[in-house]
mmCIF file of C-alpha atoms in Angstrom:
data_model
loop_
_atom_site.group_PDB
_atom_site.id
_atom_site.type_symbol
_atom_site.label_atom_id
_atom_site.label_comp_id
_atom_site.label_asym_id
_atom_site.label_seq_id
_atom_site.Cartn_x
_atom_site.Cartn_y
_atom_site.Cartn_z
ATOM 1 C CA UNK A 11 -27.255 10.638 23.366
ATOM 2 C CA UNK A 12 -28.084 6.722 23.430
ATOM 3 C CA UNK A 13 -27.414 4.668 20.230
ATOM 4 C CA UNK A 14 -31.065 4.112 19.905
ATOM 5 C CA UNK A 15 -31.439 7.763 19.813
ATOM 6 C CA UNK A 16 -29.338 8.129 17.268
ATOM 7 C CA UNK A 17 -30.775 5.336 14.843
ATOM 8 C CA UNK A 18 -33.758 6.410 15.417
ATOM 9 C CA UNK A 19 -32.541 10.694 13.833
ATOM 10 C CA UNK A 20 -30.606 8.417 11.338
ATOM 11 C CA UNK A 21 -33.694 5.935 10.422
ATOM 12 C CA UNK A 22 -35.129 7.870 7.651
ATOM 13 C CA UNK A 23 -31.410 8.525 6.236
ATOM 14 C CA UNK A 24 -30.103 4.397 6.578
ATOM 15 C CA UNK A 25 -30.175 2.452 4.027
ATOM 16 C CA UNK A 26 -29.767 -0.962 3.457
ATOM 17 C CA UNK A 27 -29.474 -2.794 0.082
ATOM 18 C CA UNK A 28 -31.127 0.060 -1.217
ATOM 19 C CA UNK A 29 -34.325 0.258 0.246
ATOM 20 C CA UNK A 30 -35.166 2.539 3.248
ATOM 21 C CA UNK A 31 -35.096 0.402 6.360
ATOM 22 C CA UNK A 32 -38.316 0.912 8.084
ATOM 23 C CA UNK A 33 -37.761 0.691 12.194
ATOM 24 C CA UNK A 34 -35.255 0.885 14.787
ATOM 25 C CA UNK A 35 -34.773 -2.705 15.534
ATOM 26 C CA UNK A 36 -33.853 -3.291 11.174
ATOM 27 C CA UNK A 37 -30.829 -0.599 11.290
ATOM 28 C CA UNK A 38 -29.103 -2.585 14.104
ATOM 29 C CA UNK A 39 -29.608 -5.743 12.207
ATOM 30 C CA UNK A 40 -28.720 -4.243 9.106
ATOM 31 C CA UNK A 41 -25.183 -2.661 11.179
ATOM 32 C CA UNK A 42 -24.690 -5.716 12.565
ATOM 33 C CA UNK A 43 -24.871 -7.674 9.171
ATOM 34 C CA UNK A 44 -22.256 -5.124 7.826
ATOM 35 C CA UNK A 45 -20.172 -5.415 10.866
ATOM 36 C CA UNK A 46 -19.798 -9.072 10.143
ATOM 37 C CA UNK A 47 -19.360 -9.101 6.740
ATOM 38 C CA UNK A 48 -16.749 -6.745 7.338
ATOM 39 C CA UNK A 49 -15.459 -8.796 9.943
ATOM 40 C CA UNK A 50 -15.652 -12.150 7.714
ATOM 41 C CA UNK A 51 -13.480 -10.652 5.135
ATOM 42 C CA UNK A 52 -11.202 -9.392 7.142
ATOM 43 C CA UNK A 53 -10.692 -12.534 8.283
ATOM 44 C CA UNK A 54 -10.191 -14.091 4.881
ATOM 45 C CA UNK A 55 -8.142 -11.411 3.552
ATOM 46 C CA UNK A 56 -5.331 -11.654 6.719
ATOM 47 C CA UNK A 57 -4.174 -15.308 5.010
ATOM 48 C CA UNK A 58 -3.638 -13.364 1.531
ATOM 49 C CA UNK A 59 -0.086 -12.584 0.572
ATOM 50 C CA UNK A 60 -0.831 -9.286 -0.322
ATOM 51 C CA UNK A 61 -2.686 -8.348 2.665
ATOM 52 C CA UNK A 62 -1.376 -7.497 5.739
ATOM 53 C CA UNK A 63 -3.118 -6.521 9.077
ATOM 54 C CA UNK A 64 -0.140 -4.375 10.554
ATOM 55 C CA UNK A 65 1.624 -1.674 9.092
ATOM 56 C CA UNK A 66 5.267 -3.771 7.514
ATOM 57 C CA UNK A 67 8.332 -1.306 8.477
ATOM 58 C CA UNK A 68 9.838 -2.188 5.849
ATOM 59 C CA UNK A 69 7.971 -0.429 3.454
ATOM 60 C CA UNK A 70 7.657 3.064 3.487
ATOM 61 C CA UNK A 71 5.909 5.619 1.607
ATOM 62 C CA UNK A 72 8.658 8.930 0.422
ATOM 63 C CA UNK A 73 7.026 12.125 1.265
ATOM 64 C CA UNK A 74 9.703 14.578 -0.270
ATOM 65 C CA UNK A 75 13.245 14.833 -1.505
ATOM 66 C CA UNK A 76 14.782 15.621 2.337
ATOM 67 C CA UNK A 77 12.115 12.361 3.010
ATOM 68 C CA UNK A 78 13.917 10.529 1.020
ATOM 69 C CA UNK A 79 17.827 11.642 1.773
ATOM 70 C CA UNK A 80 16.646 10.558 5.318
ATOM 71 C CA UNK A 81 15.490 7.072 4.464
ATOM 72 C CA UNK A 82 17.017 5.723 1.421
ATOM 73 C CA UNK A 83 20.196 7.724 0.636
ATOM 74 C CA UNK A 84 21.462 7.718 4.405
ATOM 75 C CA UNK A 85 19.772 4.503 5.883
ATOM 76 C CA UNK A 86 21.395 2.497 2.593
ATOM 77 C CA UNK A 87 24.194 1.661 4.517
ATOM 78 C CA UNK A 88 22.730 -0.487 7.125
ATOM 79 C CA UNK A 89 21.018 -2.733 4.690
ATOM 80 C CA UNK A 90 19.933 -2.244 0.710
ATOM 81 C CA UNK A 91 16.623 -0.562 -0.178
ATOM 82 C CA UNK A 92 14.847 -0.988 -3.447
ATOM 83 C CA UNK A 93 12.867 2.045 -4.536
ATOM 84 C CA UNK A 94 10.017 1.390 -6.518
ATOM 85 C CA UNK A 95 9.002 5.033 -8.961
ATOM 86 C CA UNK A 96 5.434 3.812 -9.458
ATOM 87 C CA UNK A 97 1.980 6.244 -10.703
ATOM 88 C CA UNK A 98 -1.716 5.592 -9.337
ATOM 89 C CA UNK A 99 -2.583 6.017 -12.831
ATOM 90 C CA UNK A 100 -0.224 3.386 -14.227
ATOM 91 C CA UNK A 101 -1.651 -0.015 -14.411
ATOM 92 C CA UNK A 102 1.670 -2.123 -14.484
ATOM 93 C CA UNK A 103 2.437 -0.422 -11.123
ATOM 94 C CA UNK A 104 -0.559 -1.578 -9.515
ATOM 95 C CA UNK A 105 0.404 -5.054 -10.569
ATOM 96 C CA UNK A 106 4.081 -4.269 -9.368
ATOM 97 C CA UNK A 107 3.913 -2.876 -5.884
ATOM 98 C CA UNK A 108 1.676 -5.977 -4.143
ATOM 99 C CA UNK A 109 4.319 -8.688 -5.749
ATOM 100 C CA UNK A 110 7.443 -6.442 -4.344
ATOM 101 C CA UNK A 111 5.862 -5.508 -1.197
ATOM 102 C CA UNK A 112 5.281 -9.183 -0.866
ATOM 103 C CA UNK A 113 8.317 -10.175 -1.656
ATOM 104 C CA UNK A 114 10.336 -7.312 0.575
ATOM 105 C CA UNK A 115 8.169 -8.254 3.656
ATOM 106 C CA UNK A 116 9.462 -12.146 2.682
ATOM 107 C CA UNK A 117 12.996 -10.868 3.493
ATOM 108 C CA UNK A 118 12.305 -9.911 7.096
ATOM 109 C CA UNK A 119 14.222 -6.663 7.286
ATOM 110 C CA UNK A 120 16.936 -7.196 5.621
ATOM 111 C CA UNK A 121 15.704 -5.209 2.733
ATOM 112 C CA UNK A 122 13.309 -2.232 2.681
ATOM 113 C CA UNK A 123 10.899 -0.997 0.112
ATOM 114 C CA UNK A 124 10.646 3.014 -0.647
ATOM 115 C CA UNK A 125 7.776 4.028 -2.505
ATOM 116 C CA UNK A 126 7.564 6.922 -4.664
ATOM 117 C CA UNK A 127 4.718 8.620 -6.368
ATOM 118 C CA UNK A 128 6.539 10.136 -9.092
ATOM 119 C CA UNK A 129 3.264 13.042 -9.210
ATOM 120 C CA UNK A 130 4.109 13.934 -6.076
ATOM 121 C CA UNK A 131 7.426 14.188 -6.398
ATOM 122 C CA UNK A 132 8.369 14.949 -9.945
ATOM 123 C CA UNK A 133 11.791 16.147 -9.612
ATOM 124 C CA UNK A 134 12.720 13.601 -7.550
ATOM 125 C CA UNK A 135 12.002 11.369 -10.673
ATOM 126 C CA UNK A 136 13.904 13.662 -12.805
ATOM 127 C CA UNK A 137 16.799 13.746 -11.120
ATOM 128 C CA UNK A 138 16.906 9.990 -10.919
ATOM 129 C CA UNK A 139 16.204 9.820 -14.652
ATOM 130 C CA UNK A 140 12.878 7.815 -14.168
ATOM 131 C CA UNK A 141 11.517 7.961 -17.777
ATOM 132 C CA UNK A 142 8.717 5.282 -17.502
ATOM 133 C CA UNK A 143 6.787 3.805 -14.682
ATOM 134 C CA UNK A 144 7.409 0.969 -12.590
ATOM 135 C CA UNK A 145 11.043 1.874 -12.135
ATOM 136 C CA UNK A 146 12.931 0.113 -9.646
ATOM 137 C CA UNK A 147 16.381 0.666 -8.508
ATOM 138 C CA UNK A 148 18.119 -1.137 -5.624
ATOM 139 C CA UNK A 149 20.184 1.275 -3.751
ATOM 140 C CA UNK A 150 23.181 0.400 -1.106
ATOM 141 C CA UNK A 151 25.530 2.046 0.607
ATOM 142 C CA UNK A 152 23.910 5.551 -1.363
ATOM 143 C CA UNK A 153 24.489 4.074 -4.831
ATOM 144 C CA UNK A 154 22.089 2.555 -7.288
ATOM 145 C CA UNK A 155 23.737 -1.034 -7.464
ATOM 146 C CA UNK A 156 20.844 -2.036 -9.748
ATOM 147 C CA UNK A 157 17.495 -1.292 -11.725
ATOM 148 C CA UNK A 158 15.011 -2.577 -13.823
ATOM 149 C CA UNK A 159 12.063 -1.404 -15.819
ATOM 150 C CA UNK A 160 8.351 -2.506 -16.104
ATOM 151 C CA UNK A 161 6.450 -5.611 -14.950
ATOM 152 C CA UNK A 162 8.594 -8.320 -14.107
ATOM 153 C CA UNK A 163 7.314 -11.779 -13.026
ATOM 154 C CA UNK A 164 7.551 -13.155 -9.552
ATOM 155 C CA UNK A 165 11.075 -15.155 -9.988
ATOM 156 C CA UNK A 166 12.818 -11.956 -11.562
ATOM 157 C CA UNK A 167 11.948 -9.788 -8.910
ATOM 158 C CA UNK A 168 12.858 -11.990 -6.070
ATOM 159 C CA UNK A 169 16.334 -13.058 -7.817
ATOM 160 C CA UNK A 170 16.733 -9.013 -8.218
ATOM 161 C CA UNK A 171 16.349 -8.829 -4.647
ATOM 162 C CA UNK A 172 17.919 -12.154 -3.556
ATOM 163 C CA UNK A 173 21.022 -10.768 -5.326
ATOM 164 C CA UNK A 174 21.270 -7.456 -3.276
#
């Protein structure tokens, strides 16, 4: 099936700033308008610190408790790891996790970021104690070296991780 064959089944369907586009030849422009608006902001966004086109290594997302014996407990003796026990619900977290994956991917490997969603993995949280959300603890060499709770500004976090 052509593309123009396919516009032309999804014609009556399209829609484009809210008002059904009317021919063939209006869907492309109206695809091609998204495409580069898409494209535009992807663009702008690449520049932003807490944007980042490819996928950072150092920052990883903890799936379950043998996840996380893997890649924080075990790999903590190559190089320190801060874990960050963060909630999509909890607004301080959202604030948290852009500044420390900012500042982790500033390091260039020689500290990694663990993420954990303390819904999905609840006794994971319990068993490190995590009583409020953001909780961070740097871990090395399969010890928690040190923690903090809540927001912290820019200059904290980096000294916290400058000190690791």
């Amino acid at each position: 099936m052509s593309c123009r064959q396919i516009l032309r089944r999804l014609t009556p369907v399209f829609r484009c700033t809210s008002t059904l586009v009317p021919s063939i030849n209006n869907s492309i422009n109206c695809l091609n308008r998204h495409f580069v608006i898409r494209q535009n902001l992807a663009k702008n966004l690449t520049g932003s610190r807490y944007f980042s086109s490819t996928v950072d290594p150092q920052i990883i997302n903890i799936q379950d408790e043998d996840d996380f014996m893997k890649r924080v407990i075990e790999a903590s003796t190559k190089s320190p790891i801060v874990v960050d026990f963060h909630a999509h619900w909890c607004g301080p977290c959202k604030l948290l996790g852009p500044r420390l994956e900012s500042i982790i991917a500033g390091e260039k490997g020689r500290v990694t970021l663990a993420k954990v969603d303390i819904d999905e993995n609840a006794e994971l949280a319990m068993r490190f104690n995590v009583q409020s959300v953001p909780t961070v603890y740097a871990i090395k060499n399969g010890s928690i070296v040190k923690s903090f709770i809540g927001l912290k500004d820019d200059d904290e976090i980096e000294s916290f991780v400058k000190a690791l």
